[in-house]
PDB file of C-alpha atoms in Angstrom:
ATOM      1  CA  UNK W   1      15.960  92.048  12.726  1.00 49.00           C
ATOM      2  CA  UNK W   2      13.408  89.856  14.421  1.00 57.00           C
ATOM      3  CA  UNK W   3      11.181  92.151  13.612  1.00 77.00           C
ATOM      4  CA  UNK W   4       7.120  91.677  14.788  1.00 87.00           C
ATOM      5  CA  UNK W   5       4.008  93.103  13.537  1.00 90.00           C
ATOM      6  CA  UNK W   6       1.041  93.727  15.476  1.00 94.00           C
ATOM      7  CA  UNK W   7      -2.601  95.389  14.917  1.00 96.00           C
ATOM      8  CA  UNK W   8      -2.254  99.075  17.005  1.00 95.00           C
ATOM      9  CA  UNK W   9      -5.320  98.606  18.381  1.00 97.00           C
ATOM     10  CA  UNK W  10      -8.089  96.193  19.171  1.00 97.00           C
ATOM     11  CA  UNK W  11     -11.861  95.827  21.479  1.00 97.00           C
ATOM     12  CA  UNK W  12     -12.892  93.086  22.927  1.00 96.00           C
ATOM     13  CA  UNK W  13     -16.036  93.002  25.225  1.00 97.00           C
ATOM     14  CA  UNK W  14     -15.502  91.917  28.874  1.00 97.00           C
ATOM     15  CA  UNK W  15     -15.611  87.617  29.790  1.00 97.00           C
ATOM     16  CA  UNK W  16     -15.291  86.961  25.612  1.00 97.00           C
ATOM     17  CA  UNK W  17     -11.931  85.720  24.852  1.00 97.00           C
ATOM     18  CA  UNK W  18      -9.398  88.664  23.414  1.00 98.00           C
ATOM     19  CA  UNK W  19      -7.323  87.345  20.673  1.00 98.00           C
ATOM     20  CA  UNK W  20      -3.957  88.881  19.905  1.00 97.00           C
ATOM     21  CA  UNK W  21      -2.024  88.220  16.802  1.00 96.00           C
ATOM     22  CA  UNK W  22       1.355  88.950  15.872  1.00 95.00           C
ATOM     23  CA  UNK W  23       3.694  87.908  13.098  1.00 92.00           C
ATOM     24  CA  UNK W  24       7.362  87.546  13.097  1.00 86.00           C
ATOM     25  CA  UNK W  25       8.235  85.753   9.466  1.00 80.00           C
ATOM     26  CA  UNK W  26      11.753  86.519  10.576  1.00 77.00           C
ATOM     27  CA  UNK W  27      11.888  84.594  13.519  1.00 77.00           C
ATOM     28  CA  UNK W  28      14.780  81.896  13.518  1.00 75.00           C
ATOM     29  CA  UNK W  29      14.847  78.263  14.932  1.00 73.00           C
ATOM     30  CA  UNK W  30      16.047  78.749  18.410  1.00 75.00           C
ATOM     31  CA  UNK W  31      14.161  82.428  19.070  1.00 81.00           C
ATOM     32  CA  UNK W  32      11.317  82.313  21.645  1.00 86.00           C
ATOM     33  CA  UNK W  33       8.833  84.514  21.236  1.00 89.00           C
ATOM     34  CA  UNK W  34       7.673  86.835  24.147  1.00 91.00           C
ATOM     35  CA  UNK W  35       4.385  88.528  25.797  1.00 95.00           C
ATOM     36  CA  UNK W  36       4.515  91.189  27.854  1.00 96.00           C
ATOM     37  CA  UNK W  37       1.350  94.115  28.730  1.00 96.00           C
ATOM     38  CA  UNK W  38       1.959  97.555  30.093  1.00 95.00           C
ATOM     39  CA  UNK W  39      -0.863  99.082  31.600  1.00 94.00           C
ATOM     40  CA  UNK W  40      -0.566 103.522  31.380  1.00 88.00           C
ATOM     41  CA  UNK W  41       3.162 104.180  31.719  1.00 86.00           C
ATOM     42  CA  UNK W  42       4.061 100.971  34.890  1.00 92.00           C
ATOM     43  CA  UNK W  43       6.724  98.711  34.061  1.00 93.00           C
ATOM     44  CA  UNK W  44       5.936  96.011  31.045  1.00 94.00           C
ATOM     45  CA  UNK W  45       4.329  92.917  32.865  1.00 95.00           C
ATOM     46  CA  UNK W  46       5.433  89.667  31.413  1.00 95.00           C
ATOM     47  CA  UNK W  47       2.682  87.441  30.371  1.00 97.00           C
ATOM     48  CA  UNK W  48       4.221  84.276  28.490  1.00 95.00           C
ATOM     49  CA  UNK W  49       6.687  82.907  26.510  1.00 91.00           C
ATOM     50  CA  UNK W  50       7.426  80.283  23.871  1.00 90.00           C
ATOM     51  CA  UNK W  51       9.561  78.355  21.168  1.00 86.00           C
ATOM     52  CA  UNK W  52       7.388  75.610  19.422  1.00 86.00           C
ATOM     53  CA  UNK W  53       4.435  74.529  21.647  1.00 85.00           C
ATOM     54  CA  UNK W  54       1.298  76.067  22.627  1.00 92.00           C
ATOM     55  CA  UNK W  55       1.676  77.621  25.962  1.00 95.00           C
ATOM     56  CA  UNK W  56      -0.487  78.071  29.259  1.00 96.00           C
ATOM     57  CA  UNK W  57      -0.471  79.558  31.862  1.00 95.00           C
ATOM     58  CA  UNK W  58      -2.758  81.393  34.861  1.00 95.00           C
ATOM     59  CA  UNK W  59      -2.626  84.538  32.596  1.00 94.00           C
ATOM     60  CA  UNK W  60      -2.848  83.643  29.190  1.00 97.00           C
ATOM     61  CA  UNK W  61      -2.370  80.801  26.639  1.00 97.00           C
ATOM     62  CA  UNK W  62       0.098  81.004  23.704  1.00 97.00           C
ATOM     63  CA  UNK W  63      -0.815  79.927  20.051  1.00 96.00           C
ATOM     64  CA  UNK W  64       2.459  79.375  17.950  1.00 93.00           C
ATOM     65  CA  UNK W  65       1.637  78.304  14.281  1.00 92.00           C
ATOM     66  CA  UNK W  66       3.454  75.464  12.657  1.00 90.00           C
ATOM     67  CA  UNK W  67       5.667  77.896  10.686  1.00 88.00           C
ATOM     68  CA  UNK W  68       6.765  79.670  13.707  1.00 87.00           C
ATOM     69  CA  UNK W  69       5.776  82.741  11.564  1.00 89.00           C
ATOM     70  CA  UNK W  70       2.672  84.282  13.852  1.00 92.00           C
ATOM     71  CA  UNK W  71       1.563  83.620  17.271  1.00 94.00           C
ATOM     72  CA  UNK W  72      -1.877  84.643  19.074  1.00 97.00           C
ATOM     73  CA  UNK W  73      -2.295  85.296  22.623  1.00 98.00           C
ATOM     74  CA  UNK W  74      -5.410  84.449  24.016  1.00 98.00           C
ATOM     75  CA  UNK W  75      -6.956  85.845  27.077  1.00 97.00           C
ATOM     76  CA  UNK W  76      -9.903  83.291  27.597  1.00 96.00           C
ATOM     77  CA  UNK W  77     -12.289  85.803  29.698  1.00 95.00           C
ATOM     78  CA  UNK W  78     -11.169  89.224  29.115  1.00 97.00           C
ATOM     79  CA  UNK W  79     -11.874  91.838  32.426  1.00 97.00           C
ATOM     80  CA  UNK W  80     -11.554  95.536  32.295  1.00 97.00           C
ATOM     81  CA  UNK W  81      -8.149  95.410  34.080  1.00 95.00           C
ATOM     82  CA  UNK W  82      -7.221  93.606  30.977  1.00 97.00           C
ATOM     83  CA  UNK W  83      -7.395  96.570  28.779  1.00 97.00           C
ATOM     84  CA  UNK W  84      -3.312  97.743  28.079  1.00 97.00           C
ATOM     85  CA  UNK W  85      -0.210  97.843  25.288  1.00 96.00           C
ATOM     86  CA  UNK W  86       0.121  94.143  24.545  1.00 97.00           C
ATOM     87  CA  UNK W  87       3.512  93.521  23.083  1.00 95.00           C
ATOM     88  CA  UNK W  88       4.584  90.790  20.993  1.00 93.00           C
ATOM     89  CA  UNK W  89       8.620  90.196  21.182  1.00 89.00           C
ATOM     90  CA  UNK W  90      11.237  88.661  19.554  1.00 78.00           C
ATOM     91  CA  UNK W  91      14.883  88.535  19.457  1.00 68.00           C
ATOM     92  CA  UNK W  92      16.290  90.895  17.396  1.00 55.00           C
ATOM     93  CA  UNK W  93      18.831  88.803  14.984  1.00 47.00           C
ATOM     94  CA  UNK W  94      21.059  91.987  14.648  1.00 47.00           C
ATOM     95  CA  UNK W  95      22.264  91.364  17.301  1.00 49.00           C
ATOM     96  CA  UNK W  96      24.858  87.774  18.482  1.00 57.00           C
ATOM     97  CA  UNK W  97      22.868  87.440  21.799  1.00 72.00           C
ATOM     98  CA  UNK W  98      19.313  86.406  22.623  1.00 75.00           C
ATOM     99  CA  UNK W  99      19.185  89.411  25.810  1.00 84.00           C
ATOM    100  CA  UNK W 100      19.212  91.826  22.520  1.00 82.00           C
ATOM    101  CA  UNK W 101      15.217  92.173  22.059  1.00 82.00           C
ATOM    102  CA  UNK W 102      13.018  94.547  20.330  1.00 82.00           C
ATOM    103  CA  UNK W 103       9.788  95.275  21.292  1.00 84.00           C
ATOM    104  CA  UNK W 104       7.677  97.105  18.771  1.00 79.00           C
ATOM    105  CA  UNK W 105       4.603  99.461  18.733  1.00 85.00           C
ATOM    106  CA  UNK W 106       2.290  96.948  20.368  1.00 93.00           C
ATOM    107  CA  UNK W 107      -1.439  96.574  20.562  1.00 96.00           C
ATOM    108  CA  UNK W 108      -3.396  98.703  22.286  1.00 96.00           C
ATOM    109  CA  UNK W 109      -6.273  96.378  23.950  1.00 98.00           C
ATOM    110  CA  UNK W 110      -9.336  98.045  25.486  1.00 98.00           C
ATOM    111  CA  UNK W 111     -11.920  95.739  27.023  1.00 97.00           C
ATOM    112  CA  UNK W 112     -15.447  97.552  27.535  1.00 96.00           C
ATOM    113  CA  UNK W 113     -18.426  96.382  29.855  1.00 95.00           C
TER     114      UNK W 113
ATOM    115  CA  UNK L   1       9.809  91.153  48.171  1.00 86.00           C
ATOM    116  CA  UNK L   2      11.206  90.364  44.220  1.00 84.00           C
ATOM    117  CA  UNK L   3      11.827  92.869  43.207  1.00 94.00           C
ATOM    118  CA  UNK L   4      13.870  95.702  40.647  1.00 97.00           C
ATOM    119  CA  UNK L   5      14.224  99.461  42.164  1.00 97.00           C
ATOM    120  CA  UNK L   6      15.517 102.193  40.653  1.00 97.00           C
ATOM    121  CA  UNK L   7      16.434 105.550  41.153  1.00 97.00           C
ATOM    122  CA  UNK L   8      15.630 108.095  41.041  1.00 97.00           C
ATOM    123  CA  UNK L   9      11.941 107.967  40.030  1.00 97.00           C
ATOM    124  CA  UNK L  10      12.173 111.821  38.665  1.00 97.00           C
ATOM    125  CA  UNK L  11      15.054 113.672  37.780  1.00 97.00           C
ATOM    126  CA  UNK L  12      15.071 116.628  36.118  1.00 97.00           C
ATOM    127  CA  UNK L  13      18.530 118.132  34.932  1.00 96.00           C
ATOM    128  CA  UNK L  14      20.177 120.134  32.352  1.00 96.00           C
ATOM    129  CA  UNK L  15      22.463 119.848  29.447  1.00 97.00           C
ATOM    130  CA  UNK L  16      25.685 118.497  29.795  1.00 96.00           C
ATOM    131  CA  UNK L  17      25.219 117.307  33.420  1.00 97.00           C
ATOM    132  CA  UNK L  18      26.516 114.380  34.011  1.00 97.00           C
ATOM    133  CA  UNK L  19      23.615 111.702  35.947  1.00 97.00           C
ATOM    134  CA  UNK L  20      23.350 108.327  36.762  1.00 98.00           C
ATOM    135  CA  UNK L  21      20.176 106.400  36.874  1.00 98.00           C
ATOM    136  CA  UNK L  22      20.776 103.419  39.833  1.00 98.00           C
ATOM    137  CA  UNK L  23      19.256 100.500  38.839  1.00 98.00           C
ATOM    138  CA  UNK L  24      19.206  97.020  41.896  1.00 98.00           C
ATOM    139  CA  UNK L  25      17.556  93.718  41.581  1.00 97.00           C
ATOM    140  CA  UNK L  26      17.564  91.106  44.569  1.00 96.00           C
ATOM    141  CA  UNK L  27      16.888  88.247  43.112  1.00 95.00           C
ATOM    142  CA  UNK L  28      19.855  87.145  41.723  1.00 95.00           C
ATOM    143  CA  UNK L  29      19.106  87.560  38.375  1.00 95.00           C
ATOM    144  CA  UNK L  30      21.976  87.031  35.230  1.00 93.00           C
ATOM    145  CA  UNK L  31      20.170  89.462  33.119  1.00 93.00           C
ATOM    146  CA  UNK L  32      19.785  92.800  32.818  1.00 96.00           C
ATOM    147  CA  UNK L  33      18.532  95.719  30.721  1.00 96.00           C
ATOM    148  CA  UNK L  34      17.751  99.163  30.055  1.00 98.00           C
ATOM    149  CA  UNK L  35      15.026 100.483  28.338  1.00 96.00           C
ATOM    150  CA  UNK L  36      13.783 103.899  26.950  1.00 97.00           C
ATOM    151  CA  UNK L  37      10.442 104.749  25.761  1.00 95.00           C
ATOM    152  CA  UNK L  38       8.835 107.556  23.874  1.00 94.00           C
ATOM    153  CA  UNK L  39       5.462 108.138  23.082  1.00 89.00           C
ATOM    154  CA  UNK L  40       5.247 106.720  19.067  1.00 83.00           C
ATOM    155  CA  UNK L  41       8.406 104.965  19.283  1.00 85.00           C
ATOM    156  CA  UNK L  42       7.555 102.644  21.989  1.00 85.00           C
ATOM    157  CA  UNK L  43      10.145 101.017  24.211  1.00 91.00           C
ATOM    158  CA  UNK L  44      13.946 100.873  22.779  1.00 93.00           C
ATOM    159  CA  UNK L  45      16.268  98.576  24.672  1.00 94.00           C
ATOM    160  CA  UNK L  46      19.609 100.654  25.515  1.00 97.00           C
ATOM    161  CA  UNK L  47      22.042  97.852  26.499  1.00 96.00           C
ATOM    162  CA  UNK L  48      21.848  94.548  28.508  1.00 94.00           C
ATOM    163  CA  UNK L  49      24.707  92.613  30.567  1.00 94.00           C
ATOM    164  CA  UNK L  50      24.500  88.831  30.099  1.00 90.00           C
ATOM    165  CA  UNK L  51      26.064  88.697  33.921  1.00 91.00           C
ATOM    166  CA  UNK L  52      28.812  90.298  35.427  1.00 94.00           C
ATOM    167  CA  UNK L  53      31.275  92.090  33.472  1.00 93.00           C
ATOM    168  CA  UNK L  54      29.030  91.516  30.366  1.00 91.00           C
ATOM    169  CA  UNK L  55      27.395  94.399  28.547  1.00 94.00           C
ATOM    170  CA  UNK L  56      25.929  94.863  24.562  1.00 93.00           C
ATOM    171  CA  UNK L  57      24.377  97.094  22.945  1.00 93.00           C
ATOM    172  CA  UNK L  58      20.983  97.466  22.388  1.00 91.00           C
ATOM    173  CA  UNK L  59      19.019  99.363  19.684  1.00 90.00           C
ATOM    174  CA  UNK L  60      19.862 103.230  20.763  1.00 95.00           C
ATOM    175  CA  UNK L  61      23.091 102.854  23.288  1.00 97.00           C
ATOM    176  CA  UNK L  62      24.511 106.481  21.590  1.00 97.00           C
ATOM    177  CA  UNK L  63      25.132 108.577  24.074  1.00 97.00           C
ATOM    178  CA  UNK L  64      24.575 105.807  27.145  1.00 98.00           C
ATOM    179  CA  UNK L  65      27.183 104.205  29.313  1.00 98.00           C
ATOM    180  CA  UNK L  66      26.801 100.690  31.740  1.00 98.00           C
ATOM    181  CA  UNK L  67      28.725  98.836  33.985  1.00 96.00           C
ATOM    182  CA  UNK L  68      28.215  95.420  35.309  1.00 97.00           C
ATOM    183  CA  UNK L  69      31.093  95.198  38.257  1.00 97.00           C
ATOM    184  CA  UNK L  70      28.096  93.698  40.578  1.00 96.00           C
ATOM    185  CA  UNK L  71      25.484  90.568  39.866  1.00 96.00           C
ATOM    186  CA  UNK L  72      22.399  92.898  41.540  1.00 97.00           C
ATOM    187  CA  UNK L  73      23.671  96.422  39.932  1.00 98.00           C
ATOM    188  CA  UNK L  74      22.873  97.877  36.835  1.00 98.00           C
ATOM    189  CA  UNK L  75      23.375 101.322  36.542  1.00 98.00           C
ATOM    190  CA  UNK L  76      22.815 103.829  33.214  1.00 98.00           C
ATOM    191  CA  UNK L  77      25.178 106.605  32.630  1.00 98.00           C
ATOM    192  CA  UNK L  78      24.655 109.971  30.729  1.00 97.00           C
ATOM    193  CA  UNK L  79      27.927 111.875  30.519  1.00 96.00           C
ATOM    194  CA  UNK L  80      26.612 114.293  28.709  1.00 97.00           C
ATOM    195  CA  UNK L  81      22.822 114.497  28.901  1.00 97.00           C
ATOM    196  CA  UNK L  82      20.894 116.464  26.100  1.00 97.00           C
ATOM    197  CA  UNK L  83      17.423 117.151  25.841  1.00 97.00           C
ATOM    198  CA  UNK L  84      16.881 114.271  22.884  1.00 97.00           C
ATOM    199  CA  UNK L  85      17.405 111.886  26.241  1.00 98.00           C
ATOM    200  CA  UNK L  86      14.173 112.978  27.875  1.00 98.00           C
ATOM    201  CA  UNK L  87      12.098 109.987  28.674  1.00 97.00           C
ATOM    202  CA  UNK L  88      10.974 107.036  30.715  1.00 97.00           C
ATOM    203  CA  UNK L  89      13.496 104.932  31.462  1.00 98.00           C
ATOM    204  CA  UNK L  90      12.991 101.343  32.584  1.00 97.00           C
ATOM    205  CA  UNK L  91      15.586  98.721  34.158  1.00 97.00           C
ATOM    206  CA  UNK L  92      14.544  94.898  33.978  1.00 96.00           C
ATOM    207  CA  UNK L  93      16.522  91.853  34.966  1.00 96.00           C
ATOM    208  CA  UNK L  94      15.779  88.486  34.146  1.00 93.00           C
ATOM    209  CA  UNK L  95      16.789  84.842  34.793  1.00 90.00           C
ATOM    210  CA  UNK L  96      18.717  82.763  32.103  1.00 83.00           C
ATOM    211  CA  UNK L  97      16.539  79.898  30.584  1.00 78.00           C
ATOM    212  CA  UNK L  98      18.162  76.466  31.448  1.00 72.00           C
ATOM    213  CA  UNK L  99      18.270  74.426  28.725  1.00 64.00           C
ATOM    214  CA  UNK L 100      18.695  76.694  25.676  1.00 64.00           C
ATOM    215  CA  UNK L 101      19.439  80.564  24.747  1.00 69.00           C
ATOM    216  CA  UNK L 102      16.756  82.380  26.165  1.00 75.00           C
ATOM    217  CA  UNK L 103      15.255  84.373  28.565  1.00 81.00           C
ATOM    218  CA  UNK L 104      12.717  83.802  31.740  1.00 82.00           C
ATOM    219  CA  UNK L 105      10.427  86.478  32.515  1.00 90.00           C
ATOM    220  CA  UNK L 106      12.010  89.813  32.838  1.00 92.00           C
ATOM    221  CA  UNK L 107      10.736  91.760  35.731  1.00 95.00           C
ATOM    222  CA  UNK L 108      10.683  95.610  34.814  1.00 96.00           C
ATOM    223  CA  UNK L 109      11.499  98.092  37.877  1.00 96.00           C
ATOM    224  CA  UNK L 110       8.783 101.286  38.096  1.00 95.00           C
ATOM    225  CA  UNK L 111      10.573 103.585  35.350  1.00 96.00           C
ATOM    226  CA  UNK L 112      12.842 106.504  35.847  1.00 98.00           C
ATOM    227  CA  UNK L 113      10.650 109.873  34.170  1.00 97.00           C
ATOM    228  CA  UNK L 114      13.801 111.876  33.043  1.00 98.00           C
ATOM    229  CA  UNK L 115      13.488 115.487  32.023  1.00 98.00           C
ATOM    230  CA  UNK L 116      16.739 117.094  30.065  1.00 97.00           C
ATOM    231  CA  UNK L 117      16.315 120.989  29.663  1.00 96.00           C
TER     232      UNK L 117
END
């Protein structure tokens, strides 16, 4: 499996930049890797996605190390609406298609005042 | 508005009752999946269709049924429900990356809160 580790939990003081890491040493060539947040129990909100390159967008920006092996989101001022389940995914290799994913536990990001 | 409905939001049902959970997208999305999350466990995909008469199995698909006949339709099946099945259920369709195997951003519909007694 494309399996991903991520911390459960982690703080980060409102406007400072939250920092979320996750490894997947599994992850082959051609698998992107995914961010999504869920905030209480809504529908997962997809934040960004990538292969190789460091990624950007209006939400978040993407840090994929050389290895492909770990990847950090970065949310460059964090806000109290911030605070949700972050989840790191990757393609989960059992399977022979990339719409097979597997989510994992998450990280559990509060942002306080 | 984009979006993916589903329904119903709340069911709850018995053993051995057979149920459908709708799922609809209308944005003419290739991809689609269901989900299923627990609290420690956190969200299990169920199965996915590729497109139309495509499905595959996710990580827990025992005791789950799809079809695809439709590009907007996904619905989730439980012949037989049993209380092990209670849960939030999500439905999420996504567009095909161009350009390589992949997947754009899914978009998740509200969740399905299903109670088996």
């Amino acid at each position: 499996d494309a399996k991903t580790t991520q911390p459960p939990s982690m703080d980060c003081a409102e406007g400072r930049a939250a920092n979320l890491p996750c490894n997947h040493s599994t992850i082959s060539g051609n698998e992107y890797v995914y961010w999504y947040r869920q905030i209480h129990s809504q529908g997962p909100q997809y934040i960004i996605h990538g292969l190789k390159n460091n990624e950007t967008n209006e939400m978040a920006s993407l840090i994929i190390t050389e290895d492909r092996k770990s990847s950090t989101l970065i949310l460059p001022h964090a806000t109290l609406r911030d605070t949700a389940v972050y989840y790191c995914i990757g393609r989960n290799a059992g399977g022979t298609s990339y719409g097979k994913l597997t989510f994992g536990q998450g990280t559990i990001l509060t942002v306080h005042p | 508005e984009a979006q993916v409905t589903q329904n119903p939001r709340y069911l709850i049902t018995v053993t051995g009752k057979k149920l459908t959970v709708t799922c609809s997208q209308n944005m003419n999305h290739e991809y689609m999946s269901w989900y299923r999350q627990d609290p420690g466990l956190g969200l299990r995909q169920i199965y996915y269709s590729m497109n139309v008469e495509v499905t595959d199995k996710g990580d827990v698909p025992e005791g789950y049924k799809v079809s695809r006949k439709e590009k907007r339709n996904f619905p989730l099946i439980l012949e037989s429900p049993s209380p092990n099945q209670t849960s939030l259920y999500f439905c999420a369709s996504s567009l095909l990356l161009a350009g390589g195997p992949g997947l754009n951003e899914q978009f998740f519909g509200p969740g399905t809160r299903l109670t088996v007694l």
